[in-house]
mmCIF file with all atom_site columns, C-alpha atoms in Angstrom:
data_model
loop_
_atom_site.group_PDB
_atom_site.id
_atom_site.type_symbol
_atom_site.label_atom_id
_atom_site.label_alt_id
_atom_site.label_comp_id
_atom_site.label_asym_id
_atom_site.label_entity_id
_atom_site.label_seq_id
_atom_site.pdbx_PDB_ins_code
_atom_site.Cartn_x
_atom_site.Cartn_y
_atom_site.Cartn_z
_atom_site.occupancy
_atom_site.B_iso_or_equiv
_atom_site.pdbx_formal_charge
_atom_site.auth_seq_id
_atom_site.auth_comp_id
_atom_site.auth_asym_id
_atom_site.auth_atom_id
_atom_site.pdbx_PDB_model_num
ATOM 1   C CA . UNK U 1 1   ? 4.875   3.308   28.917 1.00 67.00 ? 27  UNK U CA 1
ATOM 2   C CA . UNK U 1 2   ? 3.907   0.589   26.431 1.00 68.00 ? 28  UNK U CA 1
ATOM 3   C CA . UNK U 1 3   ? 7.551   0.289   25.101 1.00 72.00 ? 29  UNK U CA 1
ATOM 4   C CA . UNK U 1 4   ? 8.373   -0.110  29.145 1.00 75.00 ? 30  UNK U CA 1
ATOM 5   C CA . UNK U 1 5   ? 6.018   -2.985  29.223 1.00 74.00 ? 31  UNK U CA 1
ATOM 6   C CA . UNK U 1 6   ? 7.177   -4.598  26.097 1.00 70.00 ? 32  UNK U CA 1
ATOM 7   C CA . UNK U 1 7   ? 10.566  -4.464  27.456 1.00 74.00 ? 33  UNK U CA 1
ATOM 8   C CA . UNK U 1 8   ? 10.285  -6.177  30.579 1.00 75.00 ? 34  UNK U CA 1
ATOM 9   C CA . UNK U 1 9   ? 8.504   -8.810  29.282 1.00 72.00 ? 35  UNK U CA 1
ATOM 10  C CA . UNK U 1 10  ? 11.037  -9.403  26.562 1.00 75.00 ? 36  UNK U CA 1
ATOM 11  C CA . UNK U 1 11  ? 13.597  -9.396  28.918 1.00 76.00 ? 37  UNK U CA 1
ATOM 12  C CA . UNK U 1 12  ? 11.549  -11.449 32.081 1.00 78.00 ? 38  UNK U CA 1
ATOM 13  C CA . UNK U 1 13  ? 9.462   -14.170 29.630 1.00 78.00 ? 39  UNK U CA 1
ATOM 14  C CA . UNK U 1 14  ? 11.491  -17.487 31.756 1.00 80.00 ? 40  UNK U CA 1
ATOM 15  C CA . UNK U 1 15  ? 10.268  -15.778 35.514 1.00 82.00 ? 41  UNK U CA 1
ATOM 16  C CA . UNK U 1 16  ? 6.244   -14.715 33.460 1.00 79.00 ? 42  UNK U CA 1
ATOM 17  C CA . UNK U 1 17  ? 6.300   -18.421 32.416 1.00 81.00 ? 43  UNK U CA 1
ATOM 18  C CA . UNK U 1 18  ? 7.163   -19.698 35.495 1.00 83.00 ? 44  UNK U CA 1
ATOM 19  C CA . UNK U 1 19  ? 4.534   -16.992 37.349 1.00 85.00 ? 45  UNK U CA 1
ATOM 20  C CA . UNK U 1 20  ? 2.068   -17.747 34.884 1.00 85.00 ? 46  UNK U CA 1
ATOM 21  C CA . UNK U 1 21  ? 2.584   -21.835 35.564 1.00 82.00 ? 47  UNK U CA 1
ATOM 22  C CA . UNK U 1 22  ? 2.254   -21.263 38.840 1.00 85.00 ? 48  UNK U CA 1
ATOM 23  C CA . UNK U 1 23  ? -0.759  -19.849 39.185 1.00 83.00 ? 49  UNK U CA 1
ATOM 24  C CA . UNK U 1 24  ? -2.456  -22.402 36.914 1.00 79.00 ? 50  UNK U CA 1
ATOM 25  C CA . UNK U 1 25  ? -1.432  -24.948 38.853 1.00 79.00 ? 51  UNK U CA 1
ATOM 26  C CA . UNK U 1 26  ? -2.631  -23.249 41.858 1.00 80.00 ? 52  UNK U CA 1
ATOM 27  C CA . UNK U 1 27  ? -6.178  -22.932 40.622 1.00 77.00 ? 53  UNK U CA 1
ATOM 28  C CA . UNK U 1 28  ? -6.257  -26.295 38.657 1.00 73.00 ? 54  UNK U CA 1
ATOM 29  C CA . UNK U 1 29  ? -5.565  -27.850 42.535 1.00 75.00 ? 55  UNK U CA 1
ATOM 30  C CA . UNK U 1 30  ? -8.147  -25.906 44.200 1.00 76.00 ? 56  UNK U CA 1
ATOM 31  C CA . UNK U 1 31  ? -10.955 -27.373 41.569 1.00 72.00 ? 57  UNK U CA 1
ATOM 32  C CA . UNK U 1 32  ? -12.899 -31.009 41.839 1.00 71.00 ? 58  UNK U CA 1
ATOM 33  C CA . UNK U 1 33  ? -12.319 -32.471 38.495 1.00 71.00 ? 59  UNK U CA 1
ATOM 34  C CA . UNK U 1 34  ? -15.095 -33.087 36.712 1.00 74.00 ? 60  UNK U CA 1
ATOM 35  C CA . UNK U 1 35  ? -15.378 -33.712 32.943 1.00 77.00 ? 61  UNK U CA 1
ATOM 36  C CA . UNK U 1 36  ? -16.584 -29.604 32.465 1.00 83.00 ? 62  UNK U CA 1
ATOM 37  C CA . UNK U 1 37  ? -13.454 -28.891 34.371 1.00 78.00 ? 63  UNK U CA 1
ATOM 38  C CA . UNK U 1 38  ? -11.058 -30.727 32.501 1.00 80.00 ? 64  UNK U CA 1
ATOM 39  C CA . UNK U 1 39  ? -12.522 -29.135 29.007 1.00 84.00 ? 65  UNK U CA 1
ATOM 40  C CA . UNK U 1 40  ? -12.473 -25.825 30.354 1.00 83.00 ? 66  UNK U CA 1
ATOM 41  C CA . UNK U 1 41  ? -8.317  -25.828 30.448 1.00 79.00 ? 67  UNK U CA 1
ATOM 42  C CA . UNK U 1 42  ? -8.050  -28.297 27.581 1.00 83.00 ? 68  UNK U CA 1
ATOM 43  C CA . UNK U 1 43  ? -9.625  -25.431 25.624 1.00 90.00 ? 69  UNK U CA 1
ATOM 44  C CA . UNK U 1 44  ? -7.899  -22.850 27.418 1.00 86.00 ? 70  UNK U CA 1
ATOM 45  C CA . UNK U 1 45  ? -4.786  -24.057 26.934 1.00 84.00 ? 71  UNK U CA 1
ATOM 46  C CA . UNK U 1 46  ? -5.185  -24.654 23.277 1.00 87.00 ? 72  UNK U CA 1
ATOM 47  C CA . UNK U 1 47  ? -5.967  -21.800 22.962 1.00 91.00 ? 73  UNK U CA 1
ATOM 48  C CA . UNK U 1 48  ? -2.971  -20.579 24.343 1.00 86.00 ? 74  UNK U CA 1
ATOM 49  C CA . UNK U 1 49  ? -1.087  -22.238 22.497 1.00 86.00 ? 75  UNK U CA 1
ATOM 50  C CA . UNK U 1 50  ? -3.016  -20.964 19.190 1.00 89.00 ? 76  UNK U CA 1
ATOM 51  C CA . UNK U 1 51  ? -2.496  -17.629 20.024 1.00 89.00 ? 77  UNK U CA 1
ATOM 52  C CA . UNK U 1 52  ? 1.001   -18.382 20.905 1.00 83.00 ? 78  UNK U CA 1
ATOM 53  C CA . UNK U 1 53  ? 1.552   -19.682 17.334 1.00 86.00 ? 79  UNK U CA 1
ATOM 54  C CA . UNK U 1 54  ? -0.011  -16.753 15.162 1.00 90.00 ? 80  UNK U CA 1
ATOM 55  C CA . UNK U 1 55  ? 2.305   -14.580 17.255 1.00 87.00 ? 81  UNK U CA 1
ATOM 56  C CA . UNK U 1 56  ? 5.545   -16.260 16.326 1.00 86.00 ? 82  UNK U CA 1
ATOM 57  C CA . UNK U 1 57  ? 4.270   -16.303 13.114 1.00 90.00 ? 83  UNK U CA 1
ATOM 58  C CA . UNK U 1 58  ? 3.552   -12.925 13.145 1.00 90.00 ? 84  UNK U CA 1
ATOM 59  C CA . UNK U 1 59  ? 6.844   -11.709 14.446 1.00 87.00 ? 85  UNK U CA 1
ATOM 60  C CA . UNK U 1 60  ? 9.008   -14.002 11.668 1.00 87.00 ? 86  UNK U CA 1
ATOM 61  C CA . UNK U 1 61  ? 6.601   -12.431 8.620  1.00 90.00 ? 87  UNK U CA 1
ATOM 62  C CA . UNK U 1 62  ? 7.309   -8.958  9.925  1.00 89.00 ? 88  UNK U CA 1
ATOM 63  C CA . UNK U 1 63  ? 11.106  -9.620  9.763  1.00 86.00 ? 89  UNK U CA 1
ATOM 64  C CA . UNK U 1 64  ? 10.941  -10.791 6.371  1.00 87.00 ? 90  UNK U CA 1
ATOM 65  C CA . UNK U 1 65  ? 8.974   -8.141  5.330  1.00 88.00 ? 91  UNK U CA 1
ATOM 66  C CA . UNK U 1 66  ? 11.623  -5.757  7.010  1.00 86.00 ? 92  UNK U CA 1
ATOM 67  C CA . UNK U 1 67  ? 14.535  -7.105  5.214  1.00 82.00 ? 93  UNK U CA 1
ATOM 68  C CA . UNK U 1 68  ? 12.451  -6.720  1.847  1.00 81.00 ? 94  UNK U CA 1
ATOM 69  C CA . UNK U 1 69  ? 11.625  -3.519  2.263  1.00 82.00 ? 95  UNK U CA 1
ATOM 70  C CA . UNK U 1 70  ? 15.261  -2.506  3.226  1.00 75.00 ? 96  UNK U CA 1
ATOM 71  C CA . UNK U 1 71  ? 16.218  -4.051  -0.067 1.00 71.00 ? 97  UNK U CA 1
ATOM 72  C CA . UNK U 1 72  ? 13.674  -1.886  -1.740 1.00 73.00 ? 98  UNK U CA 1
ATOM 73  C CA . UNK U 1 73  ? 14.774  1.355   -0.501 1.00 72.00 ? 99  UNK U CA 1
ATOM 74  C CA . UNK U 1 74  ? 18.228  0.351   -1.345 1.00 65.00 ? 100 UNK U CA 1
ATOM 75  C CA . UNK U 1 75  ? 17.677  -0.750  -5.269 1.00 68.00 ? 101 UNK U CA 1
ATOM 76  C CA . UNK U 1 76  ? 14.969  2.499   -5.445 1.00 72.00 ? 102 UNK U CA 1
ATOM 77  C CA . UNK U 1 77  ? 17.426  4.650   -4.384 1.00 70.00 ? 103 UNK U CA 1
ATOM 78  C CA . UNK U 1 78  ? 20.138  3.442   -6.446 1.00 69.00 ? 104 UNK U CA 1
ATOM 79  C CA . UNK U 1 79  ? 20.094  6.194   -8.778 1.00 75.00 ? 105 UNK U CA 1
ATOM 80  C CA . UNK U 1 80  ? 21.223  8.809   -6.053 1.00 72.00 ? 106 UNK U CA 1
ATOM 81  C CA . UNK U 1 81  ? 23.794  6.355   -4.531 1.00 69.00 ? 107 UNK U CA 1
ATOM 82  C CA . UNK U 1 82  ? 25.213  6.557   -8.176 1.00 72.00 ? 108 UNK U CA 1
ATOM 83  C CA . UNK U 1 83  ? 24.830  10.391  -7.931 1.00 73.00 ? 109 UNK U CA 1
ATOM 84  C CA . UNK U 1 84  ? 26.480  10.566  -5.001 1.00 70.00 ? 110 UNK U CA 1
ATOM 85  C CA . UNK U 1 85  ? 29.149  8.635   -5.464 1.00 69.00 ? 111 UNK U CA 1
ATOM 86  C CA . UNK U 1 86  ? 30.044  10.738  -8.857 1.00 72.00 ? 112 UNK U CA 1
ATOM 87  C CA . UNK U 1 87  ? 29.844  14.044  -6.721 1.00 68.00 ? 113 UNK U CA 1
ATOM 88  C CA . UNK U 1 88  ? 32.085  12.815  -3.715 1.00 70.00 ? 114 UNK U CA 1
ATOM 89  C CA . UNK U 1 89  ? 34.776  12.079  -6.132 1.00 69.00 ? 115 UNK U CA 1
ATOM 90  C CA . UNK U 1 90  ? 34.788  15.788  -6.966 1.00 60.00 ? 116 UNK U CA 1
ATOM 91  C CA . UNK U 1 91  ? 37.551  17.774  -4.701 1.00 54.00 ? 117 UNK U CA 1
ATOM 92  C CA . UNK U 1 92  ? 36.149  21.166  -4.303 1.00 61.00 ? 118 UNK U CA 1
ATOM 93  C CA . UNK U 1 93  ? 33.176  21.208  -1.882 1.00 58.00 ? 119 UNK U CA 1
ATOM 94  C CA . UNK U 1 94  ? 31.716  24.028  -3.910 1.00 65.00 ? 120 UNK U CA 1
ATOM 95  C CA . UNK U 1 95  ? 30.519  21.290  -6.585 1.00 68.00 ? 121 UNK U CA 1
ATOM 96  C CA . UNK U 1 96  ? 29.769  18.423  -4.267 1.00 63.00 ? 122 UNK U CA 1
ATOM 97  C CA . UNK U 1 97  ? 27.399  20.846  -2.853 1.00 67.00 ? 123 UNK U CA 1
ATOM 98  C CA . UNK U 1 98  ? 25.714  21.785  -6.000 1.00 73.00 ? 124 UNK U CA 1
ATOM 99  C CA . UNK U 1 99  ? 25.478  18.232  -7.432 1.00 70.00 ? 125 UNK U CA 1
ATOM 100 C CA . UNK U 1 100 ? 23.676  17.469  -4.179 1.00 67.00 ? 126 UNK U CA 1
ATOM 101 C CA . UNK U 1 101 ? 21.579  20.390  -4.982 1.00 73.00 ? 127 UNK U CA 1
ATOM 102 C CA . UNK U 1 102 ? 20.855  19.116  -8.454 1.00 77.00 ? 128 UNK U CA 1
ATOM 103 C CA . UNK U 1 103 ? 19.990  15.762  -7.281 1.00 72.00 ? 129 UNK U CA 1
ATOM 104 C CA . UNK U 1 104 ? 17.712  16.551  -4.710 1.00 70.00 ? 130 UNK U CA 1
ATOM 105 C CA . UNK U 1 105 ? 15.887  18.962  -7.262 1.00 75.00 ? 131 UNK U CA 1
ATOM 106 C CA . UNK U 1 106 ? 15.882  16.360  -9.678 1.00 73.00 ? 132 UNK U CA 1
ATOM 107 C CA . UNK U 1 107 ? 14.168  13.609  -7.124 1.00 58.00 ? 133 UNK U CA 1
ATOM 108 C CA . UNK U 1 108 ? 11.249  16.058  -5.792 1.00 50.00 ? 134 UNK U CA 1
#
């Protein structure tokens, strides 16, 4: 359900936005300006806009941290790529399977 939700708003955000400025403007022309008014949505809108921010923010460090940690796995791992490599250039699948036997033994 929450994926379901995350996808249509990924793939709707121009018609939200548009909803979502609609319906401010629709309650911003109902009220009498007054000074309390008028701070009410500057605040609310800032901190829209704050929120807004962290989230991008947000999104772009988890990225980064994604690729790093794919690099990680890769360079941790590099040992058994090596391994591997070694036992698929074997022909009989007798020892290919052993190697991999030996190399998952020797990583637990």
């Amino acid at each position: 359900m929450k994926q379901k939700i995350f996808n249509f708003v990924k793939n709707n955000k121009i018609m939200l936005l548009i909803i979502t400025l609609w319906v401010v403007a629709l309650i911003v022309g109902t009220i009498n300006w007054n000074s309390n008014w008028i701070g009410f949505w500057g605040s609310l809108i800032g901190s829209f806009i704050g929120v807004l921010g962290v989230f991008i923010t947000m999104k772009v460090d988890q990225e980064e941290r994604e690729k790093e940690r794919k690099q990680d796995i890769f360079i941790s791992n590099l040992s058994t790529y090596i391994g591997l490599h070694r036992t698929l250039s074997s022909t009989e699948f007798s020892s290919i399977y052993k190697e991999l036997l030996k190399l998952k033994n020797s990583k637990e």
